[in-house]
Amino acid sequence: MIFIIISALIVALGSYLLRRGDLIGLFLIFFRDVNLTRQDLIFTLSGVTLNILAIILWQYSSKFNIQFQLAWSVYLSLSLMFGYIFGFLFDRNRLEISFYIGAALVLAGLIILMKK
């Protein structure tokens, strides 16, 4: 279960870095002259690397005896919540009441799913 939680954290951070970078510009650099700054390149490559690491951790977590429904629900829910938290910490996005209600519902759903 710890690998799923770490994977969700890493994929949220990697997705944040991909949003800050320029993934399409990285692909277009091979086909046309694109102005890609060094910072965009670092953010993009770091985001891709972190997402690949998250995929490896997700695959490694499948070796343990965890129900797929529970693992998938935990992974998706935590990656969504971590994504919001990274947006709040780094971009100063506001966390509104809908986030808190959604987080409470996600946690309640996970608790119910784990007790079954």
The first five atom37 places (N, CA, C, CB, O) and aatype in JSON, in Angstrom:
{
  "aatype": [12, 9, 13, 9, 9, 9, 15, 0, 10, 9, 19, 0, 10, 7, 15, 18, 10, 10, 1, 1, 7, 3, 10, 9, 7, 10, 13, 10, 9, 13, 13, 1, 3, 19, 2, 10, 16, 1, 5, 3, 10, 9, 13, 16, 10, 15, 7, 19, 16, 10, 2, 9, 10, 0, 9, 9, 10, 17, 5, 18, 15, 15, 11, 13, 2, 9, 5, 13, 5, 10, 0, 17, 15, 19, 18, 10, 15, 10, 15, 10, 12, 13, 7, 18, 9, 13, 7, 13, 10, 13, 3, 1, 2, 1, 10, 6, 9, 15, 13, 18, 9, 7, 0, 0, 10, 19, 10, 0, 7, 10, 9, 9, 10, 12, 11, 11],
  "atom_mask": [
    [1, 1, 1, 1, 1],
    [1, 1, 1, 1, 1],
    [1, 1, 1, 1, 1],
    [1, 1, 1, 1, 1],
    [1, 1, 1, 1, 1],
    [1, 1, 1, 1, 1],
    [1, 1, 1, 1, 1],
    [1, 1, 1, 1, 1],
    [1, 1, 1, 1, 1],
    [1, 1, 1, 1, 1],
    [1, 1, 1, 1, 1],
    [1, 1, 1, 1, 1],
    [1, 1, 1, 1, 1],
    [1, 1, 1, 0, 1],
    [1, 1, 1, 1, 1],
    [1, 1, 1, 1, 1],
    [1, 1, 1, 1, 1],
    [1, 1, 1, 1, 1],
    [1, 1, 1, 1, 1],
    [1, 1, 1, 1, 1],
    [1, 1, 1, 0, 1],
    [1, 1, 1, 1, 1],
    [1, 1, 1, 1, 1],
    [1, 1, 1, 1, 1],
    [1, 1, 1, 0, 1],
    [1, 1, 1, 1, 1],
    [1, 1, 1, 1, 1],
    [1, 1, 1, 1, 1],
    [1, 1, 1, 1, 1],
    [1, 1, 1, 1, 1],
    [1, 1, 1, 1, 1],
    [1, 1, 1, 1, 1],
    [1, 1, 1, 1, 1],
    [1, 1, 1, 1, 1],
    [1, 1, 1, 1, 1],
    [1, 1, 1, 1, 1],
    [1, 1, 1, 1, 1],
    [1, 1, 1, 1, 1],
    [1, 1, 1, 1, 1],
    [1, 1, 1, 1, 1],
    [1, 1, 1, 1, 1],
    [1, 1, 1, 1, 1],
    [1, 1, 1, 1, 1],
    [1, 1, 1, 1, 1],
    [1, 1, 1, 1, 1],
    [1, 1, 1, 1, 1],
    [1, 1, 1, 0, 1],
    [1, 1, 1, 1, 1],
    [1, 1, 1, 1, 1],
    [1, 1, 1, 1, 1],
    [1, 1, 1, 1, 1],
    [1, 1, 1, 1, 1],
    [1, 1, 1, 1, 1],
    [1, 1, 1, 1, 1],
    [1, 1, 1, 1, 1],
    [1, 1, 1, 1, 1],
    [1, 1, 1, 1, 1],
    [1, 1, 1, 1, 1],
    [1, 1, 1, 1, 1],
    [1, 1, 1, 1, 1],
    [1, 1, 1, 1, 1],
    [1, 1, 1, 1, 1],
    [1, 1, 1, 1, 1],
    [1, 1, 1, 1, 1],
    [1, 1, 1, 1, 1],
    [1, 1, 1, 1, 1],
    [1, 1, 1, 1, 1],
    [1, 1, 1, 1, 1],
    [1, 1, 1, 1, 1],
    [1, 1, 1, 1, 1],
    [1, 1, 1, 1, 1],
    [1, 1, 1, 1, 1],
    [1, 1, 1, 1, 1],
    [1, 1, 1, 1, 1],
    [1, 1, 1, 1, 1],
    [1, 1, 1, 1, 1],
    [1, 1, 1, 1, 1],
    [1, 1, 1, 1, 1],
    [1, 1, 1, 1, 1],
    [1, 1, 1, 1, 1],
    [1, 1, 1, 1, 1],
    [1, 1, 1, 1, 1],
    [1, 1, 1, 0, 1],
    [1, 1, 1, 1, 1],
    [1, 1, 1, 1, 1],
    [1, 1, 1, 1, 1],
    [1, 1, 1, 0, 1],
    [1, 1, 1, 1, 1],
    [1, 1, 1, 1, 1],
    [1, 1, 1, 1, 1],
    [1, 1, 1, 1, 1],
    [1, 1, 1, 1, 1],
    [1, 1, 1, 1, 1],
    [1, 1, 1, 1, 1],
    [1, 1, 1, 1, 1],
    [1, 1, 1, 1, 1],
    [1, 1, 1, 1, 1],
    [1, 1, 1, 1, 1],
    [1, 1, 1, 1, 1],
    [1, 1, 1, 1, 1],
    [1, 1, 1, 1, 1],
    [1, 1, 1, 0, 1],
    [1, 1, 1, 1, 1],
    [1, 1, 1, 1, 1],
    [1, 1, 1, 1, 1],
    [1, 1, 1, 1, 1],
    [1, 1, 1, 1, 1],
    [1, 1, 1, 1, 1],
    [1, 1, 1, 0, 1],
    [1, 1, 1, 1, 1],
    [1, 1, 1, 1, 1],
    [1, 1, 1, 1, 1],
    [1, 1, 1, 1, 1],
    [1, 1, 1, 1, 1],
    [1, 1, 1, 1, 1],
    [1, 1, 1, 1, 1]
  ],
  "atom_positions": [
    [[0.82, -1.19, 0.0], [0.0, 0.0, 0.0], [0.87, 1.26, 0.0], [-0.93, -0.01, 1.2], [0.48, 2.29, -0.55]],
    [[2.03, 1.17, 0.62], [2.91, 2.34, 0.67], [3.41, 2.72, -0.71], [4.1, 2.06, 1.6], [3.62, 3.9, -0.99]],
    [[3.6, 1.72, -1.59], [4.05, 2.01, -2.95], [2.96, 2.74, -3.73], [4.44, 0.72, -3.67], [3.27, 3.57, -4.58]],
    [[1.71, 2.44, -3.45], [0.6, 3.12, -4.12], [0.53, 4.57, -3.67], [-0.73, 2.4, -3.83], [0.31, 5.46, -4.48]],
    [[0.72, 4.8, -2.38], [0.69, 6.17, -1.86], [1.86, 6.98, -2.41], [0.72, 6.16, -0.32], [1.68, 8.13, -2.82]],
    [[3.04, 6.39, -2.42], [4.21, 7.08, -2.96], [4.05, 7.32, -4.46], [5.5, 6.28, -2.69], [4.42, 8.38, -4.96]],
    [[3.48, 6.35, -5.16], [3.24, 6.5, -6.59], [2.27, 7.65, -6.86], [2.69, 5.2, -7.17], [2.49, 8.43, -7.8]],
    [[1.22, 7.78, -6.07], [0.26, 8.87, -6.24], [0.93, 10.22, -5.97], [-0.95, 8.69, -5.31], [0.66, 11.19, -6.67]],
    [[1.79, 10.27, -4.97], [2.51, 11.5, -4.65], [3.45, 11.89, -5.79], [3.3, 11.35, -3.34], [3.53, 13.05, -6.18]],
    [[4.16, 10.91, -6.31], [5.13, 11.18, -7.38], [4.42, 11.57, -8.67], [6.01, 9.95, -7.62], [4.89, 12.46, -9.38]],
    [[3.3, 10.92, -8.99], [2.59, 11.26, -10.22], [1.97, 12.66, -10.12], [1.51, 10.22, -10.53], [1.88, 13.37, -11.12]],
    [[1.55, 13.05, -8.94], [1.01, 14.41, -8.77], [2.11, 15.44, -8.97], [0.36, 14.57, -7.38], [1.89, 16.47, -9.62]],
    [[3.28, 15.19, -8.41], [4.4, 16.11, -8.58], [4.88, 16.13, -10.04], [5.57, 15.72, -7.65], [5.17, 17.19, -10.59]],
    [[4.95, 14.96, -10.65], [5.36, 14.88, -12.05], [4.37, 15.58, -12.98], [0.0, 0.0, 0.0], [4.78, 16.24, -13.94]],
    [[3.09, 15.45, -12.71], [2.08, 16.13, -13.52], [2.16, 17.63, -13.34], [0.69, 15.63, -13.17], [1.97, 18.39, -14.29]],
    [[2.44, 18.07, -12.12], [2.61, 19.5, -11.88], [3.8, 20.04, -12.69], [2.82, 19.79, -10.38], [3.71, 21.1, -13.31]],
    [[4.91, 19.29, -12.68], [6.09, 19.73, -13.43], [5.82, 19.73, -14.93], [7.28, 18.83, -13.12], [6.33, 20.59, -15.65]],
    [[5.03, 18.77, -15.41], [4.68, 18.75, -16.83], [3.81, 19.95, -17.2], [3.96, 17.45, -17.19], [3.96, 20.51, -18.29]],
    [[2.92, 20.36, -16.3], [2.11, 21.55, -16.57], [2.98, 22.8, -16.6], [1.01, 21.7, -15.51], [2.72, 23.72, -17.37]],
    [[4.01, 22.84, -15.76], [4.91, 24.0, -15.75], [5.84, 24.0, -16.96], [5.74, 24.01, -14.47], [6.27, 25.07, -17.41]],
    [[6.14, 22.84, -17.49], [7.03, 22.73, -18.64], [6.27, 22.86, -19.94], [0.0, 0.0, 0.0], [5.18, 23.43, -19.99]],
    [[6.85, 22.34, -20.99], [6.24, 22.42, -22.32], [6.47, 21.1, -23.03], [6.84, 23.61, -23.14], [7.43, 20.94, -23.78]],
    [[5.56, 20.14, -22.79], [5.71, 18.8, -23.37], [5.54, 18.83, -24.88], [4.69, 17.85, -22.75], [6.28, 18.15, -25.59]],
    [[4.6, 19.6, -25.37], [4.38, 19.67, -26.82], [5.57, 20.35, -27.49], [3.07, 20.42, -27.15], [6.0, 19.93, -28.57]],
    [[6.1, 21.38, -26.86], [7.29, 22.04, -27.4], [8.48, 21.11, -27.47], [0.0, 0.0, 0.0], [9.32, 21.22, -28.36]],
    [[8.57, 20.18, -26.51], [9.66, 19.21, -26.52], [9.56, 18.29, -27.73], [9.66, 18.39, -25.22], [10.57, 17.95, -28.34]],
    [[8.33, 17.88, -28.08], [8.15, 17.03, -29.26], [8.33, 17.82, -30.54], [6.78, 16.39, -29.25], [8.89, 17.3, -31.52]],
    [[7.88, 19.06, -30.57], [7.99, 19.87, -31.78], [9.4, 20.34, -32.06], [7.08, 21.07, -31.67], [9.69, 20.79, -33.17]],
    [[10.29, 20.25, -31.08], [11.67, 20.69, -31.28], [12.36, 19.85, -32.37], [12.46, 20.59, -29.96], [13.31, 20.32, -33.0]],
    [[11.88, 18.63, -32.59], [12.47, 17.76, -33.61], [11.96, 18.09, -35.01], [12.18, 16.3, -33.29], [12.6, 17.72, -36.0]],
    [[10.83, 18.78, -35.12], [10.2, 19.01, -36.41], [10.3, 20.46, -36.89], [8.75, 18.61, -36.35], [10.29, 20.71, -38.1]],
    [[10.39, 21.39, -35.97], [10.51, 22.8, -36.36], [11.27, 23.56, -35.3], [9.13, 23.43, -36.6], [11.55, 23.04, -34.21]],
    [[11.59, 24.77, -35.62], [12.36, 25.61, -34.69], [11.43, 26.14, -33.6], [13.07, 26.79, -35.45], [10.57, 26.99, -33.86]],
    [[11.61, 25.64, -32.4], [10.78, 26.03, -31.27], [11.69, 26.64, -30.21], [9.99, 24.81, -30.69], [12.75, 26.11, -29.89]],
    [[11.25, 27.77, -29.67], [11.99, 28.39, -28.58], [11.61, 27.71, -27.28], [11.72, 29.91, -28.5], [10.55, 27.98, -26.71]],
    [[12.45, 26.84, -26.81], [12.21, 26.12, -25.57], [13.29, 26.55, -24.58], [12.22, 24.56, -25.8], [14.48, 26.3, -24.8]],
    [[12.88, 27.18, -23.51], [13.85, 27.65, -22.53], [14.41, 26.47, -21.75], [13.21, 28.68, -21.56], [13.85, 25.38, -21.74]],
    [[15.52, 26.72, -21.11], [16.17, 25.68, -20.31], [15.27, 25.26, -19.15], [17.53, 26.17, -19.78], [15.21, 24.08, -18.8]],
    [[14.58, 26.22, -18.55], [13.68, 25.93, -17.44], [12.52, 25.04, -17.89], [13.15, 27.23, -16.82], [12.15, 24.1, -17.19]],
    [[11.94, 25.34, -19.06], [10.87, 24.5, -19.59], [11.36, 23.09, -19.86], [10.3, 25.11, -20.87], [10.65, 22.12, -19.58]],
    [[12.55, 22.98, -20.39], [13.12, 21.67, -20.69], [13.35, 20.87, -19.41], [14.43, 21.82, -21.46], [13.06, 19.67, -19.36]],
    [[13.88, 21.52, -18.37], [14.12, 20.82, -17.1], [12.81, 20.39, -16.46], [14.9, 21.73, -16.13], [12.71, 19.26, -15.98]],
    [[11.82, 21.27, -16.44], [10.52, 20.91, -15.88], [9.89, 19.75, -16.63], [9.58, 22.11, -15.9], [9.35, 18.83, -16.01]],
    [[9.95, 19.79, -17.94], [9.32, 18.75, -18.75], [10.01, 17.4, -18.56], [9.35, 19.14, -20.23], [9.34, 16.39, -18.33]],
    [[11.32, 17.39, -18.64], [12.04, 16.12, -18.49], [11.92, 15.57, -17.07], [13.51, 16.3, -18.86], [11.84, 14.36, -16.89]],
    [[11.91, 16.44, -16.08], [11.72, 15.99, -14.7], [10.32, 15.41, -14.52], [11.95, 17.14, -13.71], [10.15, 14.39, -13.85]],
    [[9.32, 16.04, -15.1], [7.95, 15.54, -15.01], [7.78, 14.18, -15.67], [0.0, 0.0, 0.0], [7.13, 13.29, -15.12]],
    [[8.38, 14.02, -16.85], [8.31, 12.72, -17.54], [9.02, 11.65, -16.72], [8.94, 12.82, -18.96], [8.51, 10.53, -16.58]],
    [[10.18, 11.98, -16.18], [10.93, 11.02, -15.37], [10.16, 10.61, -14.12], [12.29, 11.61, -14.97], [10.11, 9.43, -13.78]],
    [[9.55, 11.58, -13.44], [8.78, 11.25, -12.24], [7.55, 10.41, -12.57], [8.35, 12.53, -11.53], [7.19, 9.52, -11.8]],
    [[6.91, 10.68, -13.69], [5.75, 9.87, -14.06], [6.15, 8.44, -14.42], [5.02, 10.51, -15.23], [5.42, 7.5, -14.12]],
    [[7.29, 8.27, -15.06], [7.78, 6.92, -15.34], [8.11, 6.19, -14.04], [9.02, 6.97, -16.26], [7.81, 5.0, -13.91]],
    [[8.72, 6.89, -13.09], [9.0, 6.3, -11.78], [7.7, 5.9, -11.08], [9.79, 7.29, -10.9], [7.64, 4.85, -10.44]],
    [[6.67, 6.73, -11.2], [5.38, 6.4, -10.59], [4.76, 5.16, -11.23], [4.42, 7.59, -10.72], [4.14, 4.35, -10.54]],
    [[4.93, 5.0, -12.53], [4.43, 3.81, -13.22], [5.15, 2.57, -12.71], [4.6, 3.95, -14.75], [4.53, 1.53, -12.48]],
    [[6.45, 2.67, -12.52], [7.23, 1.54, -12.01], [6.77, 1.17, -10.61], [8.74, 1.88, -12.0], [6.61, -0.02, -10.31]],
    [[6.55, 2.17, -9.75], [6.08, 1.89, -8.39], [4.68, 1.28, -8.41], [6.08, 3.17, -7.56], [4.38, 0.38, -7.62]],
    [[3.82, 1.77, -9.3], [2.47, 1.19, -9.41], [2.55, -0.27, -9.83], [1.61, 1.99, -10.42], [1.84, -1.12, -9.28]],
    [[3.39, -0.59, -10.8], [3.56, -1.97, -11.24], [4.15, -2.84, -10.14], [4.44, -2.02, -12.49], [3.76, -3.99, -9.97]],
    [[5.08, -2.28, -9.39], [5.7, -3.04, -8.3], [4.68, -3.33, -7.19], [6.9, -2.27, -7.72], [4.74, -4.38, -6.56]],
    [[3.76, -2.41, -6.97], [2.75, -2.61, -5.92], [1.78, -3.73, -6.27], [1.98, -1.32, -5.68], [1.1, -4.25, -5.39]],
    [[1.71, -4.11, -7.55], [0.8, -5.18, -7.93], [1.29, -6.55, -7.45], [0.62, -5.2, -9.45], [0.54, -7.52, -7.49]],
    [[2.52, -6.64, -7.0], [3.06, -7.91, -6.49], [2.5, -8.26, -5.12], [4.57, -7.85, -6.43], [2.58, -9.4, -4.68]],
    [[1.93, -7.26, -4.45], [1.39, -7.49, -3.12], [-0.09, -7.86, -3.22], [1.58, -6.24, -2.22], [-0.74, -7.57, -4.23]],
    [[-0.59, -8.46, -2.21], [-1.97, -8.97, -2.22], [-2.94, -7.85, -1.79], [-2.1, -10.22, -1.28], [-3.4, -7.82, -0.65]],
    [[-3.22, -6.96, -2.72], [-4.16, -5.86, -2.48], [-5.24, -5.94, -3.55], [-3.43, -4.46, -2.51], [-4.95, -6.17, -4.73]],
    [[-6.48, -5.77, -3.14], [-7.57, -5.79, -4.11], [-7.37, -4.65, -5.1], [-8.95, -5.67, -3.41], [-6.99, -3.54, -4.72]],
    [[-7.63, -4.94, -6.37], [-7.43, -3.93, -7.4], [-8.35, -2.73, -7.2], [-7.64, -4.54, -8.79], [-7.94, -1.59, -7.41]],
    [[-9.6, -2.98, -6.81], [-10.54, -1.88, -6.61], [-10.04, -0.91, -5.54], [-11.93, -2.41, -6.24], [-10.14, 0.3, -5.69]],
    [[-9.51, -1.45, -4.47], [-8.98, -0.62, -3.39], [-7.73, 0.12, -3.85], [-8.66, -1.48, -2.15], [-7.6, 1.32, -3.63]],
    [[-6.83, -0.59, -4.49], [-5.57, 0.04, -4.94], [-5.85, 1.15, -5.95], [-4.63, -1.01, -5.56], [-5.27, 2.23, -5.86]],
    [[-6.74, 0.9, -6.91], [-7.05, 1.88, -7.95], [-7.75, 3.1, -7.35], [-7.93, 1.25, -9.04], [-7.45, 4.24, -7.72]],
    [[-8.67, 2.87, -6.41], [-9.37, 3.97, -5.76], [-8.42, 4.83, -4.94], [-10.49, 3.43, -4.88], [-8.5, 6.06, -4.98]],
    [[-7.54, 4.19, -4.19], [-6.57, 4.93, -3.39], [-5.64, 5.73, -4.29], [-5.75, 3.96, -2.5], [-5.39, 6.91, -4.02]],
    [[-5.15, 5.11, -5.34], [-4.23, 5.78, -6.25], [-4.87, 7.0, -6.9], [-3.76, 4.81, -7.33], [-4.29, 8.09, -6.89]],
    [[-6.06, 6.84, -7.46], [-6.72, 7.96, -8.13], [-7.09, 9.07, -7.16], [-7.96, 7.48, -8.86], [-6.9, 10.25, -7.45]],
    [[-7.61, 8.69, -6.02], [-8.03, 9.69, -5.04], [-6.85, 10.47, -4.49], [-8.78, 9.02, -3.89], [-6.9, 11.7, -4.4]],
    [[-5.79, 9.77, -4.14], [-4.62, 10.45, -3.59], [-3.89, 11.29, -4.63], [-3.67, 9.44, -2.99], [-3.38, 12.36, -4.31]],
    [[-3.83, 10.81, -5.86], [-3.16, 11.63, -6.88], [-3.96, 12.9, -7.15], [-2.99, 10.82, -8.19], [-3.36, 13.95, -7.42]],
    [[-5.27, 12.84, -7.08], [-6.09, 14.03, -7.23], [-5.87, 14.99, -6.06], [-7.57, 13.66, -7.34], [-5.69, 16.19, -6.26]],
    [[-5.89, 14.46, -4.85], [-5.71, 15.33, -3.68], [-4.29, 15.9, -3.62], [-6.01, 14.55, -2.4], [-4.11, 17.07, -3.3]],
    [[-3.28, 15.08, -3.91], [-1.91, 15.59, -3.93], [-1.74, 16.65, -5.02], [-0.92, 14.43, -4.14], [-1.01, 17.62, -4.83]],
    [[-2.4, 16.46, -6.15], [-2.34, 17.46, -7.22], [-2.88, 18.8, -6.77], [0.0, 0.0, 0.0], [-2.3, 19.85, -7.05]],
    [[-4.01, 18.77, -6.08], [-4.56, 20.02, -5.53], [-3.62, 20.64, -4.51], [-5.92, 19.76, -4.9], [-3.44, 21.86, -4.47]],
    [[-3.03, 19.8, -3.68], [-2.12, 20.32, -2.65], [-0.88, 20.94, -3.28], [-1.72, 19.2, -1.67], [-0.42, 21.99, -2.83]],
    [[-0.31, 20.3, -4.31], [0.84, 20.89, -5.0], [0.46, 22.2, -5.68], [1.41, 19.91, -6.02], [1.25, 23.15, -5.67]],
    [[-0.73, 22.26, -6.26], [-1.19, 23.51, -6.84], [-1.34, 24.6, -5.8], [0.0, 0.0, 0.0], [-1.05, 25.77, -6.07]],
    [[-1.78, 24.22, -4.61], [-1.91, 25.19, -3.53], [-0.55, 25.67, -3.03], [-2.71, 24.59, -2.37], [-0.35, 26.86, -2.8]],
    [[0.38, 24.73, -2.88], [1.69, 25.08, -2.35], [2.54, 25.89, -3.32], [2.43, 23.83, -1.96], [3.17, 26.87, -2.93]],
    [[2.58, 25.47, -4.59], [3.49, 26.08, -5.54], [2.87, 27.2, -6.36], [4.02, 25.04, -6.45], [3.54, 28.19, -6.65]],
    [[1.61, 27.08, -6.74], [0.95, 28.09, -7.56], [0.06, 29.01, -6.76], [0.15, 27.44, -8.65], [-0.5, 29.96, -7.31]],
    [[-0.09, 28.75, -5.5], [-0.95, 29.53, -4.61], [-2.41, 29.52, -5.07], [-0.46, 30.96, -4.53], [-3.13, 30.51, -4.93]],
    [[-2.83, 28.38, -5.62], [-4.24, 28.21, -5.95], [-5.03, 28.12, -4.65], [-4.48, 26.94, -6.83], [-4.54, 27.61, -3.65]],
    [[-6.22, 28.62, -4.68], [-7.05, 28.58, -3.48], [-7.74, 27.22, -3.37], [-8.1, 29.72, -3.5], [-8.22, 26.68, -4.36]],
    [[-7.77, 26.7, -2.16], [-8.52, 25.48, -1.9], [-9.89, 25.92, -1.39], [-7.79, 24.54, -0.85], [-10.01, 26.47, -0.3]],
    [[-10.9, 25.66, -2.18], [-12.24, 26.11, -1.83], [-12.97, 25.01, -1.07], [-13.04, 26.51, -3.09], [-12.44, 23.92, -0.86]],
    [[-14.18, 25.31, -0.68], [-14.98, 24.39, 0.12], [-15.23, 23.08, -0.63], [-16.32, 25.04, 0.51], [-15.35, 22.02, 0.0]],
    [[-15.3, 23.13, -1.95], [-15.53, 21.91, -2.72], [-14.38, 20.92, -2.56], [-15.73, 22.25, -4.2], [-14.6, 19.71, -2.57]],
    [[-13.15, 21.43, -2.41], [-12.02, 20.54, -2.19], [-12.17, 19.81, -0.86], [-10.71, 21.32, -2.23], [-11.95, 18.6, -0.79]],
    [[-12.53, 20.54, 0.18], [-12.66, 19.93, 1.5], [-13.81, 18.92, 1.54], [-12.87, 21.01, 2.56], [-13.69, 17.86, 2.16]],
    [[-14.91, 19.25, 0.89], [-16.04, 18.31, 0.84], [-15.64, 17.08, 0.03], [-17.3, 18.98, 0.22], [-15.93, 15.95, 0.43]],
    [[-14.98, 17.3, -1.11], [-14.53, 16.18, -1.93], [-13.52, 15.3, -1.22], [0.0, 0.0, 0.0], [-13.59, 14.07, -1.31]],
    [[-12.59, 15.92, -0.5], [-11.6, 15.15, 0.25], [-12.26, 14.33, 1.34], [-10.54, 16.08, 0.86], [-11.89, 13.18, 1.58]],
    [[-13.25, 14.91, 2.02], [-13.97, 14.16, 3.06], [-14.74, 12.99, 2.45], [-14.94, 15.09, 3.82], [-14.76, 11.9, 3.03]],
    [[-15.36, 13.19, 1.3], [-16.09, 12.11, 0.64], [-15.14, 11.01, 0.15], [-16.9, 12.65, -0.53], [-15.45, 9.82, 0.24]],
    [[-13.99, 11.42, -0.37], [-13.0, 10.43, -0.82], [-12.52, 9.6, 0.35], [-11.81, 11.13, -1.51], [-12.45, 8.37, 0.26]],
    [[-12.19, 10.25, 1.45], [-11.72, 9.51, 2.62], [-12.81, 8.6, 3.17], [-11.25, 10.49, 3.7], [-12.52, 7.47, 3.58]],
    [[-14.04, 9.08, 3.2], [-15.15, 8.23, 3.67], [-15.33, 7.03, 2.75], [-16.46, 9.05, 3.75], [-15.55, 5.91, 3.22]],
    [[-15.24, 7.26, 1.45], [-15.36, 6.15, 0.5], [-14.25, 5.13, 0.64], [0.0, 0.0, 0.0], [-14.48, 3.92, 0.54]],
    [[-13.04, 5.61, 0.88], [-11.91, 4.69, 1.06], [-12.06, 3.88, 2.36], [-10.58, 5.46, 1.06], [-11.74, 2.69, 2.4]],
    [[-12.53, 4.54, 3.39], [-12.75, 3.82, 4.66], [-13.8, 2.74, 4.48], [-13.17, 4.79, 5.77], [-13.62, 1.62, 4.96]],
    [[-14.88, 3.06, 3.79], [-15.94, 2.08, 3.55], [-15.4, 0.93, 2.69], [-17.17, 2.74, 2.86], [-15.68, -0.23, 2.96]],
    [[-14.63, 1.27, 1.66], [-14.08, 0.24, 0.77], [-13.1, -0.68, 1.51], [-13.38, 0.89, -0.42], [-13.05, -1.88, 1.24]],
    [[-12.33, -0.11, 2.43], [-11.36, -0.92, 3.16], [-12.04, -1.85, 4.16], [-10.36, -0.02, 3.89], [-11.51, -2.92, 4.47]],
    [[-13.19, -1.45, 4.68], [-13.88, -2.29, 5.67], [-14.61, -3.45, 5.03], [-14.85, -1.47, 6.47], [-14.94, -4.42, 5.71]],
    [[-14.87, -3.37, 3.73], [-15.59, -4.46, 3.05], [-14.69, -5.61, 2.86], [-16.14, -4.02, 1.72], [-15.11, -6.63, 2.31]]
  ]
}
